[in-house]
Amino acid sequence: MAVTGTPLTARAVMQDAPVIPVIVLHEVQHAVPMARALVAGGIRMLEVTLRTPQALACIEAIAREVSEAVVGAGTVRSSNDAAAAARAGARFAVSPGYTTALGSACREAGLPLLPGVATASEIMAAQAEGFDALKFFPALQSGGSAMLKAWQGPFGDVLFCPTGGIQPGNAAEFLALANVACVGGSWLVPGDALAQGDWERITALARAASQLARG
C-alpha cells in the first residue's frame, strides 16, 4: 500500500481516503501501534500534529517502522517546522494557515503542503502561489458546508479538506460536496483509546471512516 514511484502530491494525499486523521501523540511508544491500527482499517495518510514535544519523534518512528503508512506533519506554521518535519521523515505537511515563507520552505523540503484557508482572499493568495488543494479550517466556525457550497462557483478548480469540528455525525454532509476530497478529524484516534492501548478500537474507527461515501 505504500506510495511509491511518482512523487506524492497534496491532491493524492487528500484523495487517498475519505478522512485524514488529525493525531495528537504524547507518548512515542503509542506511535507505531497506532499507525498500524489505522492502516489495518484502511487509513494510511496520517497527520501527526506538531502540538507536543514528542511529535517529531513519533513521526520518525512511524516513518521508520510502518512502511504502509504515509506520515505527515500537521500544525506546521514555520520554515523551521517544515524542515524539522522533513528531517523526521514526514511525507507531507498540513498548516492551519498560509504564508509565502511556509510555502517556499515546504517546496524546499520536498513536502506537499495542504495550507489552511478560511476566506476567499486566503484561497486566492494560496492559488496565486500554486496551491489548489487546501484545508478549510476551522470548518464549522468558518461557515461549514454552506461556505463550501458558496465557493463552488468562484473556486470550482479548488479541492478542500474541511477540518475543525468534523465528526462521524456531520462528515457525510461535507463529503457529499463536489469540491471536498476528504475531511480531517480527530475522532479516529481518541485519547482514551491511546491511553488504554485499544488498537482494535482505532482500527474499527478507521475502517468505518474509510467506508464513508464521497460525492
Short mmCIF file of C-alpha atoms in Angstrom, two decimals:
data_model
loop_
_atom_site.label_atom_id
_atom_site.label_comp_id
_atom_site.label_asym_id
_atom_site.label_seq_id
_atom_site.Cartn_x
_atom_site.Cartn_y
_atom_site.Cartn_z
CA MET A 1 0.00 0.00 0.00
CA ALA A 2 2.97 2.35 0.31
CA VAL A 3 3.04 5.23 -2.16
CA THR A 4 5.97 4.61 -4.49
CA GLY A 5 7.12 5.72 -7.92
CA THR A 6 5.52 9.05 -8.73
CA PRO A 7 6.09 11.97 -6.33
CA LEU A 8 3.42 12.47 -3.70
CA THR A 9 1.12 15.46 -4.22
CA ALA A 10 -1.31 17.26 -1.93
CA ARG A 11 -4.22 16.07 -4.07
CA ALA A 12 -3.02 12.47 -3.80
CA VAL A 13 -2.91 12.82 -0.01
CA MET A 14 -6.46 14.18 0.04
CA GLN A 15 -7.91 11.66 -2.39
CA ASP A 16 -6.49 8.52 -0.80
CA ALA A 17 -9.29 8.06 1.74
CA PRO A 18 -12.37 9.98 2.91
CA VAL A 19 -10.73 11.02 6.19
CA ILE A 20 -7.28 12.22 7.21
CA PRO A 21 -6.88 11.57 10.94
CA VAL A 22 -5.68 14.55 12.97
CA ILE A 23 -3.45 12.91 15.56
CA VAL A 24 -2.07 14.28 18.82
CA LEU A 25 0.52 11.98 20.42
CA HIS A 26 2.04 12.42 23.86
CA GLU A 27 3.85 9.08 24.07
CA VAL A 28 6.32 7.88 21.45
CA GLN A 29 5.53 4.25 22.25
CA HIS A 30 1.97 4.80 21.01
CA ALA A 31 3.03 5.94 17.55
CA VAL A 32 3.81 2.67 15.80
CA PRO A 33 0.94 0.51 17.09
CA MET A 34 -1.49 3.39 16.44
CA ALA A 35 -0.23 3.79 12.87
CA ARG A 36 -0.52 0.06 12.26
CA ALA A 37 -4.06 0.09 13.65
CA LEU A 38 -5.09 2.91 11.31
CA VAL A 39 -3.53 1.20 8.28
CA ALA A 40 -5.32 -2.01 9.19
CA GLY A 41 -8.58 -0.08 8.99
CA GLY A 42 -7.78 1.35 5.55
CA ILE A 43 -6.40 4.76 6.55
CA ARG A 44 -2.76 5.36 5.64
CA MET A 45 -2.41 9.15 5.27
CA LEU A 46 -1.64 10.10 8.87
CA GLU A 47 -1.37 13.70 10.07
CA VAL A 48 0.64 13.80 13.29
CA THR A 49 0.29 17.32 14.65
CA LEU A 50 3.30 19.24 15.96
CA ARG A 51 1.45 20.10 19.15
CA THR A 52 3.50 18.06 21.58
CA PRO A 53 7.23 17.79 22.33
CA GLN A 54 7.10 14.15 21.24
CA ALA A 55 5.54 14.75 17.81
CA LEU A 56 8.71 14.69 15.73
CA ALA A 57 9.95 11.52 17.41
CA CYS A 58 6.55 9.94 16.72
CA ILE A 59 6.74 10.91 13.06
CA GLU A 60 10.24 9.45 12.86
CA ALA A 61 9.12 6.17 14.44
CA ILE A 62 6.17 5.78 12.07
CA ALA A 63 8.28 6.64 9.02
CA ARG A 64 10.90 4.10 10.06
CA GLU A 65 8.70 1.21 11.17
CA VAL A 66 5.34 1.41 9.34
CA SER A 67 6.11 1.33 5.63
CA GLU A 68 2.43 1.04 4.70
CA ALA A 69 1.67 4.39 6.29
CA VAL A 70 2.31 7.80 4.74
CA VAL A 71 3.02 10.01 7.71
CA GLY A 72 2.70 13.77 7.53
CA ALA A 73 3.15 16.65 9.93
CA GLY A 74 0.24 18.82 11.00
CA THR A 75 0.19 22.25 12.66
CA VAL A 76 3.18 23.23 10.54
CA ARG A 77 3.47 27.01 10.99
CA SER A 78 7.04 27.99 10.14
CA SER A 79 10.03 27.24 7.95
CA ASN A 80 11.68 25.56 10.94
CA ASP A 81 8.64 23.33 11.41
CA ALA A 82 8.77 22.26 7.77
CA ALA A 83 12.48 21.49 7.87
CA ALA A 84 12.19 19.55 11.13
CA ALA A 85 9.22 17.55 9.83
CA ALA A 86 11.10 16.61 6.67
CA ARG A 87 14.15 15.53 8.68
CA ALA A 88 11.90 13.33 10.83
CA GLY A 89 10.57 11.56 7.74
CA ALA A 90 7.27 13.35 7.13
CA ARG A 91 5.96 12.93 3.58
CA PHE A 92 3.52 15.86 3.59
CA ALA A 93 2.62 18.91 5.66
CA VAL A 94 -0.65 20.45 6.84
CA SER A 95 -0.87 24.00 8.17
CA PRO A 96 -3.62 25.98 9.95
CA GLY A 97 -2.94 28.93 7.65
CA TYR A 98 -0.64 30.01 4.85
CA THR A 99 2.35 32.28 4.33
CA THR A 100 4.68 32.64 1.37
CA ALA A 101 7.61 31.70 3.59
CA LEU A 102 5.92 28.48 4.64
CA GLY A 103 5.04 27.57 1.07
CA SER A 104 8.63 28.11 -0.01
CA ALA A 105 10.00 26.12 2.91
CA CYS A 106 7.77 23.16 2.15
CA ARG A 107 8.80 23.22 -1.50
CA GLU A 108 12.47 23.31 -0.49
CA ALA A 109 11.90 20.40 1.90
CA GLY A 110 10.00 18.41 -0.73
CA LEU A 111 6.83 18.36 1.34
CA PRO A 112 3.45 18.62 -0.41
CA LEU A 113 1.52 21.20 1.61
CA LEU A 114 -2.17 21.43 2.47
CA PRO A 115 -2.40 25.08 3.56
CA GLY A 116 -5.24 26.24 5.76
CA VAL A 117 -7.71 28.84 4.47
CA ALA A 118 -10.88 30.36 5.87
CA THR A 119 -11.72 33.19 3.46
CA ALA A 120 -11.94 33.85 -0.28
CA SER A 121 -8.92 36.15 -0.09
CA GLU A 122 -6.85 33.42 1.54
CA ILE A 123 -7.86 30.96 -1.18
CA MET A 124 -6.79 33.45 -3.85
CA ALA A 125 -3.46 34.08 -2.12
CA ALA A 126 -2.72 30.35 -1.91
CA GLN A 127 -3.80 29.80 -5.52
CA ALA A 128 -1.56 32.62 -6.70
CA GLU A 129 1.38 30.62 -5.36
CA GLY A 130 0.34 27.35 -6.94
CA PHE A 131 -1.77 25.70 -4.24
CA ASP A 132 -5.17 24.31 -5.26
CA ALA A 133 -5.65 21.56 -2.65
CA LEU A 134 -6.48 23.36 0.58
CA LYS A 135 -7.51 22.74 4.16
CA PHE A 136 -10.68 24.63 5.12
CA PHE A 137 -10.06 25.47 8.78
CA PRO A 138 -11.72 25.86 11.20
CA ALA A 139 -14.53 24.43 9.10
CA LEU A 140 -17.58 24.74 11.33
CA GLN A 141 -16.62 28.11 12.77
CA SER A 142 -15.91 29.48 9.27
CA GLY A 143 -19.26 28.67 7.70
CA GLY A 144 -19.28 24.90 7.38
CA SER A 145 -20.73 23.14 4.37
CA ALA A 146 -22.73 26.24 3.37
CA MET A 147 -19.49 28.18 2.84
CA LEU A 148 -18.01 25.37 0.76
CA LYS A 149 -21.14 25.30 -1.41
CA ALA A 150 -20.82 29.05 -1.95
CA TRP A 151 -17.20 28.60 -3.03
CA GLN A 152 -18.05 26.01 -5.70
CA GLY A 153 -18.80 28.75 -8.22
CA PRO A 154 -15.82 31.10 -7.94
CA PHE A 155 -13.37 28.39 -6.87
CA GLY A 156 -14.53 25.39 -8.85
CA ASP A 157 -10.93 24.36 -9.55
CA VAL A 158 -10.03 24.03 -5.84
CA LEU A 159 -10.31 20.90 -3.69
CA PHE A 160 -10.85 21.20 0.04
CA CYS A 161 -10.26 19.16 3.16
CA PRO A 162 -12.55 20.71 5.80
CA THR A 163 -11.16 20.27 9.30
CA GLY A 164 -12.34 21.55 12.65
CA GLY A 165 -15.50 20.27 14.27
CA ILE A 166 -15.90 17.36 11.85
CA GLN A 167 -17.34 14.22 13.45
CA PRO A 168 -18.96 11.00 12.18
CA GLY A 169 -22.36 12.68 12.51
CA ASN A 170 -21.59 15.54 10.11
CA ALA A 171 -18.80 14.14 7.91
CA ALA A 172 -21.25 12.92 5.26
CA GLU A 173 -22.66 16.41 4.56
CA PHE A 174 -19.16 17.65 3.77
CA LEU A 175 -18.09 14.60 1.78
CA ALA A 176 -21.20 14.93 -0.40
CA LEU A 177 -19.86 18.20 -1.83
CA ALA A 178 -18.11 18.05 -5.20
CA ASN A 179 -15.27 20.32 -4.03
CA VAL A 180 -14.49 18.23 -0.93
CA ALA A 181 -11.92 15.48 -1.41
CA CYS A 182 -11.80 14.38 2.22
CA VAL A 183 -12.29 15.66 5.75
CA GLY A 184 -9.89 15.92 8.64
CA GLY A 185 -10.93 14.60 12.01
CA SER A 186 -9.54 13.68 15.39
CA TRP A 187 -12.22 11.10 16.23
CA LEU A 188 -10.26 8.23 14.68
CA VAL A 189 -7.66 8.38 17.45
CA PRO A 190 -9.40 9.09 20.76
CA GLY A 191 -7.16 9.96 23.66
CA ASP A 192 -8.62 7.24 25.88
CA ALA A 193 -8.02 4.60 23.20
CA LEU A 194 -4.38 5.66 23.04
CA ALA A 195 -4.02 5.62 26.81
CA GLN A 196 -5.55 2.14 27.02
CA GLY A 197 -3.71 0.74 24.02
CA ASP A 198 -7.05 -0.11 22.45
CA TRP A 199 -5.74 -0.59 18.93
CA GLU A 200 -8.73 -2.67 17.88
CA ARG A 201 -11.00 0.28 18.58
CA ILE A 202 -8.82 2.57 16.47
CA THR A 203 -8.86 0.03 13.63
CA ALA A 204 -12.66 -0.16 13.84
CA LEU A 205 -12.97 3.64 13.73
CA ALA A 206 -10.59 3.78 10.77
CA ARG A 207 -12.48 1.06 8.92
CA ALA A 208 -15.77 2.93 9.36
CA ALA A 209 -14.14 6.18 8.20
CA SER A 210 -12.57 4.56 5.14
CA GLN A 211 -16.01 3.40 4.04
CA LEU A 212 -17.65 6.84 4.15
CA ALA A 213 -19.10 7.80 0.78
CA ARG A 214 -17.76 10.77 -1.12
CA GLY A 215 -19.69 12.94 -3.57
#
